[in-house]
Structures are given as C-alpha cells and as structure tokens.
Tab-separated table of C-alpha atoms in Angstrom:
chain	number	residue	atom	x	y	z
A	1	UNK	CA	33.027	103.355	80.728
A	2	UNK	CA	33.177	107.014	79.234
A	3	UNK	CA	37.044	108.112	79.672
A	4	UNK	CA	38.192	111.736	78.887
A	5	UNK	CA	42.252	111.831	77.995
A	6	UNK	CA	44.106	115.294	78.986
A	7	UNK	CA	46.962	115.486	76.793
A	8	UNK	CA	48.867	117.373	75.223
A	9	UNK	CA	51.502	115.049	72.883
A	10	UNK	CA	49.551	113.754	70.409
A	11	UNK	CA	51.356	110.790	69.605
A	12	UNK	CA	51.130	109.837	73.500
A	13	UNK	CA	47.221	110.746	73.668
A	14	UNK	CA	46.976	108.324	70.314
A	15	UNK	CA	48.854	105.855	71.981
A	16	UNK	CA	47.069	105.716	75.621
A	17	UNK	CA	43.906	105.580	73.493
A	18	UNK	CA	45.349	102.388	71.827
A	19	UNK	CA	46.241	100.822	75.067
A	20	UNK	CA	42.587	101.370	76.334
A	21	UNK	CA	41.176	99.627	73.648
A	22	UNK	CA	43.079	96.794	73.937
A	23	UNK	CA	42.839	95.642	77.913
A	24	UNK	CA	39.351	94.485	77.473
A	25	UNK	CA	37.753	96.830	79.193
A	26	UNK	CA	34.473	98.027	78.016
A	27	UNK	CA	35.963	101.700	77.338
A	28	UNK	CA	34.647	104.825	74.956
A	29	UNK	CA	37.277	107.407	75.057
A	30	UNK	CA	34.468	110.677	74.912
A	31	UNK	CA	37.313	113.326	74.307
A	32	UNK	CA	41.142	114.356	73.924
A	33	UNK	CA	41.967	117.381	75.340
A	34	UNK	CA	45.277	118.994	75.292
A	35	UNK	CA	45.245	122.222	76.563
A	36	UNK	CA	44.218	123.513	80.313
A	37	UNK	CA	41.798	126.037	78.736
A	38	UNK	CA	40.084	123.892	76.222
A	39	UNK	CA	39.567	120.712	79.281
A	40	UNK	CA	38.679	123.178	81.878
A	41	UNK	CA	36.152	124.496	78.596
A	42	UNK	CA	34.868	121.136	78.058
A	43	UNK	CA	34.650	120.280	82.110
A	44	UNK	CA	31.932	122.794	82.543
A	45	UNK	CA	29.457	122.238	79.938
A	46	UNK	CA	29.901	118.419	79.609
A	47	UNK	CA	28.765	115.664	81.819
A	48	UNK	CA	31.359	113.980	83.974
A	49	UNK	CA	33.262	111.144	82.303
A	50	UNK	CA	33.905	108.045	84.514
A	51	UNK	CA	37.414	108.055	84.621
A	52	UNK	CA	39.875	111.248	83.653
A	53	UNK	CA	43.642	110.352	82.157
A	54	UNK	CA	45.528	113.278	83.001
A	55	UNK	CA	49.052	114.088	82.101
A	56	UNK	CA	50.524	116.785	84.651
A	57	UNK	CA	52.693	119.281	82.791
A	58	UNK	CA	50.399	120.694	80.021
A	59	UNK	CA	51.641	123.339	77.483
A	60	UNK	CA	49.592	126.241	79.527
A	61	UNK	CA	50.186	124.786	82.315
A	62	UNK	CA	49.451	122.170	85.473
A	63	UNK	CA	46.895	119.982	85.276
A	64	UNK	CA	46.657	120.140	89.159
A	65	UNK	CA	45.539	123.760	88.572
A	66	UNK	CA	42.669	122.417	86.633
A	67	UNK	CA	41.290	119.936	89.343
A	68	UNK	CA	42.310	122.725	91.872
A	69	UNK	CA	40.018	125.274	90.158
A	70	UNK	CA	37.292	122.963	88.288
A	71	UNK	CA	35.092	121.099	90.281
A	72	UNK	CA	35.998	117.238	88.736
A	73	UNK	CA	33.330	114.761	90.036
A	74	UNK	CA	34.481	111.562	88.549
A	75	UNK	CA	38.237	109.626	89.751
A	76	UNK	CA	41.330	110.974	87.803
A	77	UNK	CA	44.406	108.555	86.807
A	78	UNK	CA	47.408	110.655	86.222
A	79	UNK	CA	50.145	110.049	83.371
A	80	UNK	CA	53.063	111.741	83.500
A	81	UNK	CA	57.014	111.853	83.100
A	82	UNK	CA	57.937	113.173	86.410
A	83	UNK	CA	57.657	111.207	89.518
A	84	UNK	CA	57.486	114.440	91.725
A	85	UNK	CA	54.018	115.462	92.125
A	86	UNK	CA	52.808	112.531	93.013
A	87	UNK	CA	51.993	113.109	97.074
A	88	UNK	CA	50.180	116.135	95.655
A	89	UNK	CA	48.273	114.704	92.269
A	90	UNK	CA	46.690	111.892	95.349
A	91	UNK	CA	45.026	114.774	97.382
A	92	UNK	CA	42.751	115.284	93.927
A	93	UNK	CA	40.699	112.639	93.176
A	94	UNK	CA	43.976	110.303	91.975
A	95	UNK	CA	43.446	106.695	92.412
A	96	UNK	CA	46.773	106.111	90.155
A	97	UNK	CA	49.386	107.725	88.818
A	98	UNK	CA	51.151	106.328	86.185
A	99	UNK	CA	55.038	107.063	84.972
A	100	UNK	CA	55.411	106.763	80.569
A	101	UNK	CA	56.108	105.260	78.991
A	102	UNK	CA	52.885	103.494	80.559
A	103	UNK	CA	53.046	99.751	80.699
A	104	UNK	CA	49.909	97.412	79.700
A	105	UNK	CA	50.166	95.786	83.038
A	106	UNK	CA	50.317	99.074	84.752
A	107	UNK	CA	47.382	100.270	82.839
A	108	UNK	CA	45.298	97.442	83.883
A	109	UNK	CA	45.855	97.060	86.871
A	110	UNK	CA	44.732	100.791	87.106
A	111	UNK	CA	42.067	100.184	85.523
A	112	UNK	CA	41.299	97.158	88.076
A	113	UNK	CA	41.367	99.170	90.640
A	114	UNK	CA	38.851	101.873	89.289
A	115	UNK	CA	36.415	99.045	88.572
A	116	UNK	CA	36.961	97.422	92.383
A	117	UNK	CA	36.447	100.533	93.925
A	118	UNK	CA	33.007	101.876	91.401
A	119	UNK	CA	31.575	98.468	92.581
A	120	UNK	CA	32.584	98.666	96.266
A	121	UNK	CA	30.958	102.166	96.544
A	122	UNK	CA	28.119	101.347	94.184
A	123	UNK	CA	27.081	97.951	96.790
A	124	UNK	CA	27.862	100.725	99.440
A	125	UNK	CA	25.210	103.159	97.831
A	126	UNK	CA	22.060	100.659	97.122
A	127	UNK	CA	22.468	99.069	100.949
A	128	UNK	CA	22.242	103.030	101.931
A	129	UNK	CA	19.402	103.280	99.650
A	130	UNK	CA	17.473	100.081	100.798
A	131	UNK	CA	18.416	100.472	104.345
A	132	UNK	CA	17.070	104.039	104.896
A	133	UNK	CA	13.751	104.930	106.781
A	134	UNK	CA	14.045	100.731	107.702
A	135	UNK	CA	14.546	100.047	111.417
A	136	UNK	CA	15.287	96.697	112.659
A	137	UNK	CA	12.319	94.996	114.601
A	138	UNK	CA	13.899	92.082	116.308
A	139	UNK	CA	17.792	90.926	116.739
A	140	UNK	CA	18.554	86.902	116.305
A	141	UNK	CA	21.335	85.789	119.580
A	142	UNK	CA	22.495	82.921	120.249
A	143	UNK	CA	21.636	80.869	123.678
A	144	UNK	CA	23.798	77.994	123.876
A	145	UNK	CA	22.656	75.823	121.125
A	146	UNK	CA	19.726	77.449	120.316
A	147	UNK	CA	19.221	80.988	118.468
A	148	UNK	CA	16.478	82.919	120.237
A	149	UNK	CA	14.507	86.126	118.316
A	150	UNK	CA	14.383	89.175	120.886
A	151	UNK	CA	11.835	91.812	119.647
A	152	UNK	CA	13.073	95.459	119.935
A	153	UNK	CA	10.736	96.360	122.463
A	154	UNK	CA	11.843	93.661	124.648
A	155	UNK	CA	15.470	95.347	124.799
A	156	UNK	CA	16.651	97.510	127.437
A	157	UNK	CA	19.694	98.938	126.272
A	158	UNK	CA	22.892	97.807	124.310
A	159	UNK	CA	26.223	97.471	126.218
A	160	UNK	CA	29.701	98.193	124.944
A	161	UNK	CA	32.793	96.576	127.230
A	162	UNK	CA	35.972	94.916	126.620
A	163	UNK	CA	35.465	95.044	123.102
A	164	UNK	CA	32.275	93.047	122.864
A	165	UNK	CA	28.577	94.325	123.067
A	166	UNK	CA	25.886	92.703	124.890
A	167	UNK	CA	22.073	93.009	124.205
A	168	UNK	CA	20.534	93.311	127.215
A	169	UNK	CA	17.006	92.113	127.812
A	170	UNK	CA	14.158	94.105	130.313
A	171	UNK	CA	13.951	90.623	132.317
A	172	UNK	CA	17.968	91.112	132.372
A	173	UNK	CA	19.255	88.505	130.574
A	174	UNK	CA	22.370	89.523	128.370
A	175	UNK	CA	22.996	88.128	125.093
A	176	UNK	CA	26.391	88.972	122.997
A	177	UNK	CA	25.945	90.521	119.657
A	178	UNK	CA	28.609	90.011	116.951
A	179	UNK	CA	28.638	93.694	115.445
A	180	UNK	CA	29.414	97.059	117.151
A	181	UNK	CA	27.229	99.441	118.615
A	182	UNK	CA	28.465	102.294	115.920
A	183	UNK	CA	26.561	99.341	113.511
A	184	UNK	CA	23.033	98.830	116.174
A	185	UNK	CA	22.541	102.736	116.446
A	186	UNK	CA	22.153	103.035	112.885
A	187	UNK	CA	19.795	99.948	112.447
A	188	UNK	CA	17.500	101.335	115.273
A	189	UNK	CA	14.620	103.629	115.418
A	190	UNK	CA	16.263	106.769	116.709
A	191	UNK	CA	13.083	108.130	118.156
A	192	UNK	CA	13.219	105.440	120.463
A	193	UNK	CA	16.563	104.775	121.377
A	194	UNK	CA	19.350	107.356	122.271
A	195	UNK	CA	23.165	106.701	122.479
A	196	UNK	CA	23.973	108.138	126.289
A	197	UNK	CA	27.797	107.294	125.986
A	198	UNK	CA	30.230	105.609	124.345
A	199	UNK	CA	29.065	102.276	126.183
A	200	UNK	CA	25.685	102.686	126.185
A	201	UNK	CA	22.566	102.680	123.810
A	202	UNK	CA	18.989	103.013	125.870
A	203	UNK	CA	15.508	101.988	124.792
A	204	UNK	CA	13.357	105.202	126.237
A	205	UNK	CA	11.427	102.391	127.960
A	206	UNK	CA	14.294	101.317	129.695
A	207	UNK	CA	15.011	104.734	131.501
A	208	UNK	CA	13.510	105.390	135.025
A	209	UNK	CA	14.926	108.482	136.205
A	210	UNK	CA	17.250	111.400	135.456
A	211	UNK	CA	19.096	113.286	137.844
A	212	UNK	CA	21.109	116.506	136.510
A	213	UNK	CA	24.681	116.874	137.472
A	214	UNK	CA	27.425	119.978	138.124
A	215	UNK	CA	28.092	121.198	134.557
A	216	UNK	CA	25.139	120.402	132.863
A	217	UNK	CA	26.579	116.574	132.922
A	218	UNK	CA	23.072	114.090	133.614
A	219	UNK	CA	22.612	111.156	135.299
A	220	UNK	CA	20.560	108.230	133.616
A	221	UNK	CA	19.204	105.253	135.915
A	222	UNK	CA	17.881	102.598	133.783
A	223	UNK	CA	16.025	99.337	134.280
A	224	UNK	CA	17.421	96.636	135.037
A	225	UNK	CA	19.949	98.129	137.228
A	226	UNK	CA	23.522	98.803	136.547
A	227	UNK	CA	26.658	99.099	138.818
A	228	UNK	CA	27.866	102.234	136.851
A	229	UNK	CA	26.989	105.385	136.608
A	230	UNK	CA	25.190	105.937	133.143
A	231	UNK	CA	26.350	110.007	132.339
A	232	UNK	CA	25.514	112.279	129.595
A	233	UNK	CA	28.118	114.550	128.807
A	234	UNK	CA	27.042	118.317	128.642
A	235	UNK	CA	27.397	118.651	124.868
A	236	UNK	CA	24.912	116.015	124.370
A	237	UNK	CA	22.425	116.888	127.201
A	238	UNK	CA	20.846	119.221	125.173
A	239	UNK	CA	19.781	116.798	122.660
A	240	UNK	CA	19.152	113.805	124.857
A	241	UNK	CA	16.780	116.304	127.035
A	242	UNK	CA	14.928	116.957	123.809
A	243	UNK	CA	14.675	113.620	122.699
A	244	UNK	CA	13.560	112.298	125.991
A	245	UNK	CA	10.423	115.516	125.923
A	246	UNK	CA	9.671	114.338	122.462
C-alpha cells in the first residue's frame, strides 16, 4: 500500500510514519509533504498513492483547499487537532478522520476500514468486468420440490408486486424469483427485453399490440393476458417505440 503523509510538524509526520510501520500493514510511505504548494506540486506529476494522511491546518493553508482544487483520486484519512471540520473534510474523499494525538487502535482500525472497502469495490469491479456483454440464458425456480430450468425465450415478462417478483412463463405459469427486477434487467439481453414500468419487464415476444394514449402515454397488451393496464409513461415512449422498430 503506497501512502503519501501531508504534514507539516515534523515530529508528528515522523511519528504517524512510525505508527504505520508498526500495525502490520503492508505499508510504503512514498512521500512527506508539508506544505499546500509543494503536495498540490507533487499531486500533479505523481501517480496517485493508495491512501492520503492529511492534516487540515497547514502552514499556507487548508488542506481542504487542496482536495477542493486538485483532483485527488485515491481515499484521504484526515489527522488533525480540531474536531470542527469534520462534516466538511467527509464530503472529500474522507473515509476517517482522526483527532492527535492519534491512537494505534484508532489508526488501525482506519486502516481496516480502507482495506474492507478497496476489497468490497475491487469484488464489485471484476463481477462488472466478467458480467458485461454476458446475458443470462435460462433462470433456475423452484416448483414445489423440484427446481425447474426456464430458458429465456420461454419467458413472457417479469412481474413486480407486493414486494416479490414473479417469472412468468408464455404457457402462463408463474414462478417466484428471489432477486429484484432492478437485478433481472441488468442480467438480460436488452435488445430483447424492455422495462415498460416499474412492475413490468417484457420479452418483445411477449407483446401483441400497442395502442397510443392522450399524452403520448402507450398502452402495451401482452401475452398471456393481464388484468392491468400495462402503460408506458411519455418520457419513456420514445425509447420503447425505438426499441420495439429495432
């Protein structure tokens, strides 16, 4: 972990540095910096650090002037005497802020948390990365004992209501899914499906007519049948009219 430390009492920067090296964390302190001009200097023609240790009251300065004006792309743990900029040091990249004298416990924990949340977005990143361009091709349900495989191109539509979503199948048999319909519309093909509403997500198949409304609202009938009315609001006509021409 590459840390940069912004600050400007030597015997405190010497200290932090101490403190890093002994929590156990695998941690190369890159650069101390204890002036506004000389970090905002080394911000722009360095690489980003991992993690930034930044005391708030500078001798030029704020260091929330720095993050203000410098673009910072890495997570920033401030370290600082006064407890009063806190609200404001969170709206820039803080994931800590830290009062000195800093405690070891305090420090770790930090540093915890910065590890928790690299790995939490880093699992987040790869699934983006090995989920992208791949559409599902069939969804397991459950009937009664048994699980049953439904092919996409069996499915009518998905069905949001009460809380619970319901794959529903061109013969019409429903089947309850155990993940939202925010979660299905990503994992489909969208060339194929279209989300009409907030309840509904159609297979193109599964559409047999389309009647157009006051206000640029449309009507959707879909088969099998439902009791509702299936509507398209008018800020999405537009694009569910292209979609269906495509």
């Amino acid at each position: 972990m590459k840390v940069v430390i912004i600050e400007d009492e030597t015997p405190a920067a010497a200290r932090l540095k101490k403190m890093l090296a002994a929590t156990g964390f695998d941690i190369e302190v890159v650069a101390i910096l204890d002036t506004l001009a000389g970090a905002s200097a080394w911000m722009r023609s360095n690489p980003a650090p991992d993690l930034i240790f930044m005391d708030i009251e500078l001798g030029d300065g704020l260091s929330l002037d720095l993050v203000r004006e410098v673009r910072i792309g890495c997570p920033v743990i401030f370290v600082t005497a006064y407890d009063e900029y806190w609200q404001e040091a969170f709206e820039y990249n803080s994931i800590d802020y830290l009062l000195k004298p800093v405690k070891r416990e305090r420090l770790e924990a930090a540093l915890k948390k910065f590890d928790e949340l690299k790995d939490y977005f880093m699992t987040r990143y790869r699934e983006l990365v090995e989920n992208r361009g791949v559409h599902k091709e069939k969804f397991l349900v459950r009937r009664g004992l048994e699980y049953v495989s439904i092919r996409m191109e069996e499915i009518a539509f998905f069905h949001a209501s009460h809380k619970l979503v319901c794959l529903v199948r061109k013969d019409g048999a429903k089947f309850i899914l155990d993940r939202s319909l925010a979660e299905i519309e990503k994992q489909v093909d969208d060339g194929r499906w279209f989300r009409l509403n907030r309840k509904y997500l159609v297979n193109a198949a599964a559409i047999r007519k389309v009647t157009a409304l006051p206000k640029s609202k449309l009507l959707v009938e879909v088969e099998p049948a439902v009791k509702e009315e299936l509507v398209v609001s008018s800020e999405n006509s537009g694009a569910f009219k292209k979609w269906l021409n495509r």
